[in-house]
Coordinates of C-alpha atoms in Angstrom, one line a residue:
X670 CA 158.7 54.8 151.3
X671 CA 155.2 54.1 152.8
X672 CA 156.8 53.5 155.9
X673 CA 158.6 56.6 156.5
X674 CA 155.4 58.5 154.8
X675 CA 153.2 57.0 157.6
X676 CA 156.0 57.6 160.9
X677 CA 156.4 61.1 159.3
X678 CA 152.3 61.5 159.4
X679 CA 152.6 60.4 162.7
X680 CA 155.5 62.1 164.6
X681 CA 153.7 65.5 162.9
X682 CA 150.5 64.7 164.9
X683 CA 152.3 63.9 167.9
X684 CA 153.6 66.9 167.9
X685 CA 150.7 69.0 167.2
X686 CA 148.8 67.1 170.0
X687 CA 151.6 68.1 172.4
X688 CA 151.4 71.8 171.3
X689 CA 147.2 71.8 171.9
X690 CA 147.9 70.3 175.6
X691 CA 150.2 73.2 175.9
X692 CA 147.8 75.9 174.9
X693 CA 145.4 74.8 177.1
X694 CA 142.7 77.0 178.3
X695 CA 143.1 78.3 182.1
X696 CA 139.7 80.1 182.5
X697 CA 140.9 81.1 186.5
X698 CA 143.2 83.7 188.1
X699 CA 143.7 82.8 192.1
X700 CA 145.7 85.3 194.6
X701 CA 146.0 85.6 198.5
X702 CA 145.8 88.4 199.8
X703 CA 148.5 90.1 202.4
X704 CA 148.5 89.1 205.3
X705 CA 147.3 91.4 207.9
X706 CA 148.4 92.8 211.6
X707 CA 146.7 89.8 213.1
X708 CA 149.3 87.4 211.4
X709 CA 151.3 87.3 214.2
X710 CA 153.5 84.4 216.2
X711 CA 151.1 81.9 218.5
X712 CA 147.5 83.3 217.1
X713 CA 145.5 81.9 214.7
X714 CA 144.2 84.1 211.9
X715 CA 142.5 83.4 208.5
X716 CA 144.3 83.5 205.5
X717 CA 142.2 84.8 202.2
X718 CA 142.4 83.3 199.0
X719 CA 140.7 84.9 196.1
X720 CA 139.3 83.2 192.4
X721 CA 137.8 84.8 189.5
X722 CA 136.9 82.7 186.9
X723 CA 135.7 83.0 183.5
X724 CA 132.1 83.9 182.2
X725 CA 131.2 80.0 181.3
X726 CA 133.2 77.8 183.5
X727 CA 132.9 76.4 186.8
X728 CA 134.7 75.4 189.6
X729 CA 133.8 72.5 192.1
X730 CA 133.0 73.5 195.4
X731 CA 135.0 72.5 198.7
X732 CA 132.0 69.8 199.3
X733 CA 131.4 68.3 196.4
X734 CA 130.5 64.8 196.8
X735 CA 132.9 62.1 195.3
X736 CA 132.4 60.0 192.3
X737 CA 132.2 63.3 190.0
X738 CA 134.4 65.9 189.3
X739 CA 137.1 66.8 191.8
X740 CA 136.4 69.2 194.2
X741 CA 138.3 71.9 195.7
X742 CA 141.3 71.2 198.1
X743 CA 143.1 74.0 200.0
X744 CA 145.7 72.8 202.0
X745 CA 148.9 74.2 204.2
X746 CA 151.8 72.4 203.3
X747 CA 154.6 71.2 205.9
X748 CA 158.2 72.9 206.5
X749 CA 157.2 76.7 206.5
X750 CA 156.3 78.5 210.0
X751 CA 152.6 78.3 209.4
X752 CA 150.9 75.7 210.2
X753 CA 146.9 74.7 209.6
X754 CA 144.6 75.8 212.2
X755 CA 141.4 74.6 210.8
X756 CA 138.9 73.7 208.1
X757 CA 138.8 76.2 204.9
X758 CA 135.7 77.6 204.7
X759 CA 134.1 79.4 201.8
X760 CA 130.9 80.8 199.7
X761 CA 127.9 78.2 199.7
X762 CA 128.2 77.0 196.2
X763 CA 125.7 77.1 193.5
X764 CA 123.8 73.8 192.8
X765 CA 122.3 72.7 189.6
X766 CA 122.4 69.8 187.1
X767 CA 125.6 69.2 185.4
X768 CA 125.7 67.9 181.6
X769 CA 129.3 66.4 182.0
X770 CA 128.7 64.2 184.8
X771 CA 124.8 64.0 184.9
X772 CA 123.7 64.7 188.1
X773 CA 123.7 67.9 190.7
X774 CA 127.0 69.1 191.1
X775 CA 128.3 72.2 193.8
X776 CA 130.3 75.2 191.3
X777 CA 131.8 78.5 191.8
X778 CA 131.4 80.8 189.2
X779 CA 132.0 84.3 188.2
X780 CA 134.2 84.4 191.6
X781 CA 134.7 83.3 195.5
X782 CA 136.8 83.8 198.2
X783 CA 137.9 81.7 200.7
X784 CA 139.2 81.9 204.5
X785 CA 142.0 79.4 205.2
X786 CA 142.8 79.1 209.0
X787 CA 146.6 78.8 210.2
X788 CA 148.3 79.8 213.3
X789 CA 152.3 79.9 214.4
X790 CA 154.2 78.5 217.2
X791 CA 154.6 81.2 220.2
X792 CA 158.2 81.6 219.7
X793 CA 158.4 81.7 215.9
X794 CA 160.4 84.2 214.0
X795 CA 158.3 85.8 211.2
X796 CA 160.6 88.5 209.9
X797 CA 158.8 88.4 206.5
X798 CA 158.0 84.3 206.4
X799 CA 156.0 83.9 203.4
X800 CA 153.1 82.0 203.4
X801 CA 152.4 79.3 201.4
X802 CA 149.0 77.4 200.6
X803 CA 148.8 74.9 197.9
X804 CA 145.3 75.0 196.1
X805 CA 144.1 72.0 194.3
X806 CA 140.7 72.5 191.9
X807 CA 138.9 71.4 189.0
X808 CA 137.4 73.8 185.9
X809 CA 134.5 72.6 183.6
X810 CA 132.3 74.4 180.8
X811 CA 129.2 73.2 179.9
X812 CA 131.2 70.8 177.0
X813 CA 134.0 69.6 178.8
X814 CA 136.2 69.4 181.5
X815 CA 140.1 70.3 182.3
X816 CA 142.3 68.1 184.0
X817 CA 142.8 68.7 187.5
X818 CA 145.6 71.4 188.7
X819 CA 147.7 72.2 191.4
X820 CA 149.0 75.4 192.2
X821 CA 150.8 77.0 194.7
X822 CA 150.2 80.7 196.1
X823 CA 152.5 82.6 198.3
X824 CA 152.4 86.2 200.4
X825 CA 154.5 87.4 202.9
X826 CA 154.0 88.7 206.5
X827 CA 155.3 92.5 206.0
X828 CA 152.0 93.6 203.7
X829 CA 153.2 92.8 200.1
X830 CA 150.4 92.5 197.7
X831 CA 149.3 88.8 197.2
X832 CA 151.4 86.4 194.5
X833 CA 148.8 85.3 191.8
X834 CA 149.0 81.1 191.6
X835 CA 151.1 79.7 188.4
X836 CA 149.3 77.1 187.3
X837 CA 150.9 73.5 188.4
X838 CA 151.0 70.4 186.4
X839 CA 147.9 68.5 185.3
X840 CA 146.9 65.9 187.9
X841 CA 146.8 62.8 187.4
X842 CA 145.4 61.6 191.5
X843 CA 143.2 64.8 192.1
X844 CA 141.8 64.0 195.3
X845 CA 138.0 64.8 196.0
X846 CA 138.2 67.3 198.8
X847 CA 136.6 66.8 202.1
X848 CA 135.3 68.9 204.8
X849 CA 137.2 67.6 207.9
X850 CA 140.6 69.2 205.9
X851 CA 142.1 65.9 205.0
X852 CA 145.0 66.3 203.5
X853 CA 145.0 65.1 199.2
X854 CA 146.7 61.9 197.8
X855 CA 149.8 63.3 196.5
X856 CA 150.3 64.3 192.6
X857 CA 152.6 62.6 191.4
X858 CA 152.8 64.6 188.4
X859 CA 152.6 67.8 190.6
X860 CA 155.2 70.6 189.6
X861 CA 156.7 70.4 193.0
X862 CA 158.1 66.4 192.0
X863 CA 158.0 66.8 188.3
X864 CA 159.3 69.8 188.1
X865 CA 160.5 69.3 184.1
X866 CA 159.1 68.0 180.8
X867 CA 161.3 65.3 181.1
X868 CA 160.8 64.5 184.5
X869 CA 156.8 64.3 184.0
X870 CA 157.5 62.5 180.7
X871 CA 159.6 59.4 182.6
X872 CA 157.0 59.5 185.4
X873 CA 154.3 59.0 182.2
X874 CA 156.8 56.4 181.0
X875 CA 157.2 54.7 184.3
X876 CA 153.8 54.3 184.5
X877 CA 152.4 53.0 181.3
X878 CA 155.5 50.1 182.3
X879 CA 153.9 49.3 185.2
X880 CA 150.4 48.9 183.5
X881 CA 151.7 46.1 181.3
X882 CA 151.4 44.0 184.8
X883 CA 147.7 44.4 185.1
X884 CA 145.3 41.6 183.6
X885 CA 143.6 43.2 180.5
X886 CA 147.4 44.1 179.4
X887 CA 150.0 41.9 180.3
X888 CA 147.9 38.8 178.2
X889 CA 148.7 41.0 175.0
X890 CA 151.7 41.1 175.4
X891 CA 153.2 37.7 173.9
X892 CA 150.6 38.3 171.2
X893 CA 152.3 41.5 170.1
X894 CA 156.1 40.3 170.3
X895 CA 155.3 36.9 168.4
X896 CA 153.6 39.6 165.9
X897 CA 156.7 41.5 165.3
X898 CA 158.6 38.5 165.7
X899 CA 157.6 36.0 163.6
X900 CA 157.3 38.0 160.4
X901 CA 159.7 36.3 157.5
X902 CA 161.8 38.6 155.3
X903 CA 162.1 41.7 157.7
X904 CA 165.2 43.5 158.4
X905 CA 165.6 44.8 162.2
X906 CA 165.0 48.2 160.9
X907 CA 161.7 47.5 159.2
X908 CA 160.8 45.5 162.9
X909 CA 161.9 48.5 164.7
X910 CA 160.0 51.2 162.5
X911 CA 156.8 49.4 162.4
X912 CA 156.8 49.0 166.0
X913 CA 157.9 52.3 166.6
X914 CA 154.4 53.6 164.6
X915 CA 152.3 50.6 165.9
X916 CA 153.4 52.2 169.1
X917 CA 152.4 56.2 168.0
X918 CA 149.2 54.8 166.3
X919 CA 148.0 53.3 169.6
X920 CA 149.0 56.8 171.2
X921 CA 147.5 58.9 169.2
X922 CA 144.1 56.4 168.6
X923 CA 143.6 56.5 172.4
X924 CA 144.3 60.4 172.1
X925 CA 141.8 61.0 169.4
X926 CA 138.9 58.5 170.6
X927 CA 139.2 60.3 174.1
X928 CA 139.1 63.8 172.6
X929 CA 136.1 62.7 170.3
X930 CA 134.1 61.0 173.3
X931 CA 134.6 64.1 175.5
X932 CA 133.6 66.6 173.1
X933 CA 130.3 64.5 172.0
X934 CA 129.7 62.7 175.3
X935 CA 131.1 65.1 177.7
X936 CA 133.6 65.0 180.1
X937 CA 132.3 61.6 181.7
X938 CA 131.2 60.2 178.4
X939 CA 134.2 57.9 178.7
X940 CA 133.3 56.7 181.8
X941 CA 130.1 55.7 181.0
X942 CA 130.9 54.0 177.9
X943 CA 133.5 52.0 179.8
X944 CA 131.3 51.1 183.0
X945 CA 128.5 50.2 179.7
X946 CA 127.8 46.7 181.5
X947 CA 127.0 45.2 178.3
X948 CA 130.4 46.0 176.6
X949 CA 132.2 45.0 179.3
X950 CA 130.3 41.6 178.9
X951 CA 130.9 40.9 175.4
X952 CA 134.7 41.7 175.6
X953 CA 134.7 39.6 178.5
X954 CA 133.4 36.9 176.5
X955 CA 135.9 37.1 173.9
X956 CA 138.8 36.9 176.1
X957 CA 137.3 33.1 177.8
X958 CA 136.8 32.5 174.6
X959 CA 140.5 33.5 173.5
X960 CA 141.4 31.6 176.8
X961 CA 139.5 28.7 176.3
X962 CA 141.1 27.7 172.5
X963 CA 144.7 28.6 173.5
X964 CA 144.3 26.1 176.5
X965 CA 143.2 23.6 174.2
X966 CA 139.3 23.4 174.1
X967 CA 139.7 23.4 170.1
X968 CA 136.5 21.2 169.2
X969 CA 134.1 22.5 167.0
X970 CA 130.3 22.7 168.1
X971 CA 127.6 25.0 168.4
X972 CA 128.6 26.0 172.1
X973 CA 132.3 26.1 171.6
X974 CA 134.5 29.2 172.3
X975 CA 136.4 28.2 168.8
X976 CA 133.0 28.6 167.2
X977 CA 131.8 31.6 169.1
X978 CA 135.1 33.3 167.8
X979 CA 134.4 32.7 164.1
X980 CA 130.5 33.4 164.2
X981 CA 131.4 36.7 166.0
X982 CA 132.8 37.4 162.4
X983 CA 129.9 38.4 161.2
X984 CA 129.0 41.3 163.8
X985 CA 130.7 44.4 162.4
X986 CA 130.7 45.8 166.0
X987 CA 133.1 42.9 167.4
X988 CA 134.8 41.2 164.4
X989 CA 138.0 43.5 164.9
X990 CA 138.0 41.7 168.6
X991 CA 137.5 38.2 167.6
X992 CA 139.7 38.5 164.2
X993 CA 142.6 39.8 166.5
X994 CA 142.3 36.6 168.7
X995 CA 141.9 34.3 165.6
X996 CA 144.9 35.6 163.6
X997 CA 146.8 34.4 167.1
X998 CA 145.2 31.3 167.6
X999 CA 145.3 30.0 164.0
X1000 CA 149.3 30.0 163.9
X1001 CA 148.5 26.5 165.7
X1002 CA 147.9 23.8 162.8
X1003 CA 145.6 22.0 165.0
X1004 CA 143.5 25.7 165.6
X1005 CA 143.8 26.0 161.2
X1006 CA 142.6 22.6 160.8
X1007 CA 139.4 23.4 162.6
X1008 CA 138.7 26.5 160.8
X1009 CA 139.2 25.6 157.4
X1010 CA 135.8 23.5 157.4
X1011 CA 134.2 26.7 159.6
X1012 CA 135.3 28.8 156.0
X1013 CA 133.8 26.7 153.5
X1014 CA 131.0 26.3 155.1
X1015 CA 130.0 29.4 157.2
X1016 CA 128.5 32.8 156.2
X1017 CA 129.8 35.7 153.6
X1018 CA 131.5 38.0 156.4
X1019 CA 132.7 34.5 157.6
X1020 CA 134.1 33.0 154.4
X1021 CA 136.0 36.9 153.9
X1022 CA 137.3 37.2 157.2
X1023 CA 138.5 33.3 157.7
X1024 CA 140.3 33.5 154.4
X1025 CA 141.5 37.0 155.3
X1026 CA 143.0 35.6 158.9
X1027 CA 145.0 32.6 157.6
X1028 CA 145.9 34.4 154.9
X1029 CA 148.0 36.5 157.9
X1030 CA 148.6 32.8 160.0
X1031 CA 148.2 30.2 157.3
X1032 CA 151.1 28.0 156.0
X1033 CA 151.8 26.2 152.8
X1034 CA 148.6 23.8 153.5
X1035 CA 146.5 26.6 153.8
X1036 CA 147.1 27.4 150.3
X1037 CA 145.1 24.4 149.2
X1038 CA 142.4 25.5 151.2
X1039 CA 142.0 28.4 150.1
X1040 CA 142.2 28.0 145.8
X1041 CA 138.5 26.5 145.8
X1042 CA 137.4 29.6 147.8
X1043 CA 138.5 31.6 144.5
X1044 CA 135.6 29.7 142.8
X1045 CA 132.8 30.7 145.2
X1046 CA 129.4 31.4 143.9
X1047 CA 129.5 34.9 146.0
X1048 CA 131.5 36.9 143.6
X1049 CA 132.8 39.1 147.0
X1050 CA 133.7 36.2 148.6
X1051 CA 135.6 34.8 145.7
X1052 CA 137.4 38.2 145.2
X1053 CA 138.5 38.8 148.6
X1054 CA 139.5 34.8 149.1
X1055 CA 141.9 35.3 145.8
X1056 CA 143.6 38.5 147.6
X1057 CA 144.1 36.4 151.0
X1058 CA 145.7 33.6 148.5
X1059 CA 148.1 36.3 146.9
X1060 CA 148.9 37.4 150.3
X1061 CA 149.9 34.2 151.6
X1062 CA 151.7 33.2 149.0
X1063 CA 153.4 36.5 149.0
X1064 CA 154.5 36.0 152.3
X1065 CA 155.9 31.8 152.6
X1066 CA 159.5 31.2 151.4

């Protein structure tokens, strides 16, 4: 019952997270305007492209520097009669100090227009060829910032009034734009290749399998199987439920940690957390560490990775690391015979999380280890080692 109570909590947030994406804000309106008399075959002429945009946001000029937000990107794609005749020009942007990224930053606001040169072979047929100019860009407020768009606008050669852009796909490769009219990484996730929900949501899919190759993922995996896996006294539907939320709670974790960050730190606030170089340390710690024991450096001393796991027990800022790689590395007898001296002997957040991890890994030996724990002087320590004896014993055959 708790099972279906928690997938039913979950499902109902991943739906309700979908249906926020989808009501997005979209605080601009672009349009190009008709083209004029001098839009004729083998001349160059400038094509006009119109913003306005909403009393608070921004949007990132055509120069804006990389390693920020992305800039603009007008481009002329291929198979149409028009073809690029030189860099898009526009407005000289405004420049001021940004609290999303932290430094200067080059905006639009309020509204711009821009001229977008293109030209047509000498003997090409018009009659009416629309013209088509795909506009990548970037919105911010001062709190936060929207994922980067493509759109596509389109006018035709006879005079019609200019198509206003529907707004594209959220990017997932914007491409900081450049002067010399280079043309943008393709988006992947553009609405011109993933045209469908379900299209975008196998590219999403496709992707997130090939980042299980990378290093800081693909280690984790055997971890996570052998969790599922090894578990006595489960039916292949409890496996497959419980992996099936362990899978939404990661989801929507990741989801709501990089809401929360964005809407207290900005939109970069993630980025600086993640470049912090003393987090990036200490986890990197953790996994030689992890690496160390399960290649077989399993002494005990005060240097020892084994021993900087279980004193990194008692930081309240890194214990969910290290307890992760001790549950795993205490299903070894030789790893549990090492750290049932390390429990009796080491400090209160020590003694509870030791006797909480083999209480998860332990066998029928640990139970012996873990009655005198019951009689501890600490009275939390005692309380906590009697639940991790219920538990084990709950759990072996």
């Amino acid at each position: 019952m708790r099972i279906r109570l928690t997938f039913l909590i979950a499902a109902s947030l991943l739906v309700l997270s979908t249906f926020a994406a989808a009501q997005a804000p979209n605080p601009t309106r672009w349009s190009m305007a008709p083209l004029g008399a001098d839009a004729v075959a083998g001349k160059s002429f400038d094509a006009v492209i119109s913003v306005t945009i909403e009393s608070g946001w921004k949007v990132y000029s055509l120069t804006q520097k990389p390693g920020g937000p992305i800039a603009l990107v007008i481009t002329v794609p291929t198979g149409q009669a028009f073809v690029p005749a030189g860099t898009p020009a526009g407005p000289l942007p405004h420049i001021a100090f940004d609290p999303n990224f932290g430094f200067d930053t080059e905006v639009y606001k309020d509204e711009a227009t821009f001229q977008v040169p293109v030209k047509t072979a000498a003997d090409a047929k018009l009659n009416g060829e629309p013209l088509r100019v795909m506009v990548m860009y970037q919105t911010c407020n001062d709190r936060l910032c929207l994922p980067p768009k493509e759109i596509e606008l389109t006018t035709g050669t006879t005079g019609t009034t200019g198509t206003t852009g529907t707004t594209g796909t959220t990017g997932t490769t914007g491409t900081t734009g450049m002067t010399s009219g280079a043309v943008p990484v393709p988006d992947l996730a553009a609405a011109s290749r993933a045209s469908t929900l379900g299209a975008y949501v196998a590219l999403a899919a496709l992707m997130g399998a090939l980042s299980l190759l990378t290093p800081c993922v693909f280690p984790m995996v055997p971890i996570t199987v052998s969790y599922f896996t090894g578990r006595q006294g489960r039916t292949r539907r409890d496996a497959v439920t419980e992996a099936l939320v362990y899978g939404l709670g990661i989801v929507l974790t990741f989801t709501g940690v990089g809401f929360a960050l964005a809407v207290l730190l900005g939109a970069s606030g993630l980025n600086q957390f993640a470049a912090n170089p003393w987090l990036n340390i200490g986890v990197m710690a953790l996994f030689v560490a992890f690496a160390l024991v399960s290649l077989g450096r399993q002494d005990v001393d005060t240097f020892t990775p084994l021993q900087y796991l279980a004193n990194t027990l008692n930081s309240k800022s890194w214990r969910g690391v290290a307890r992760a790689f001790l549950i795993e590395l205490s299903r070894e007898a030789a790893v549990r015979e090492q750290l049932y001296p390390m429990m009796k002997r080491g400090l209160r957040d020590e003694k509870i999380q030791l006797a909480q991890i083999l209480a998860v890994s332990g066998d029928q030996a640990t139970v012996t280890q873990l009655e005198p724990m019951v009689k501890d002087p600490d009275a939390e320590v005692a309380q906590e080692s009697l639940r991790a004896l219920r538990a084990l014993k709950a759990r072996l055959p």
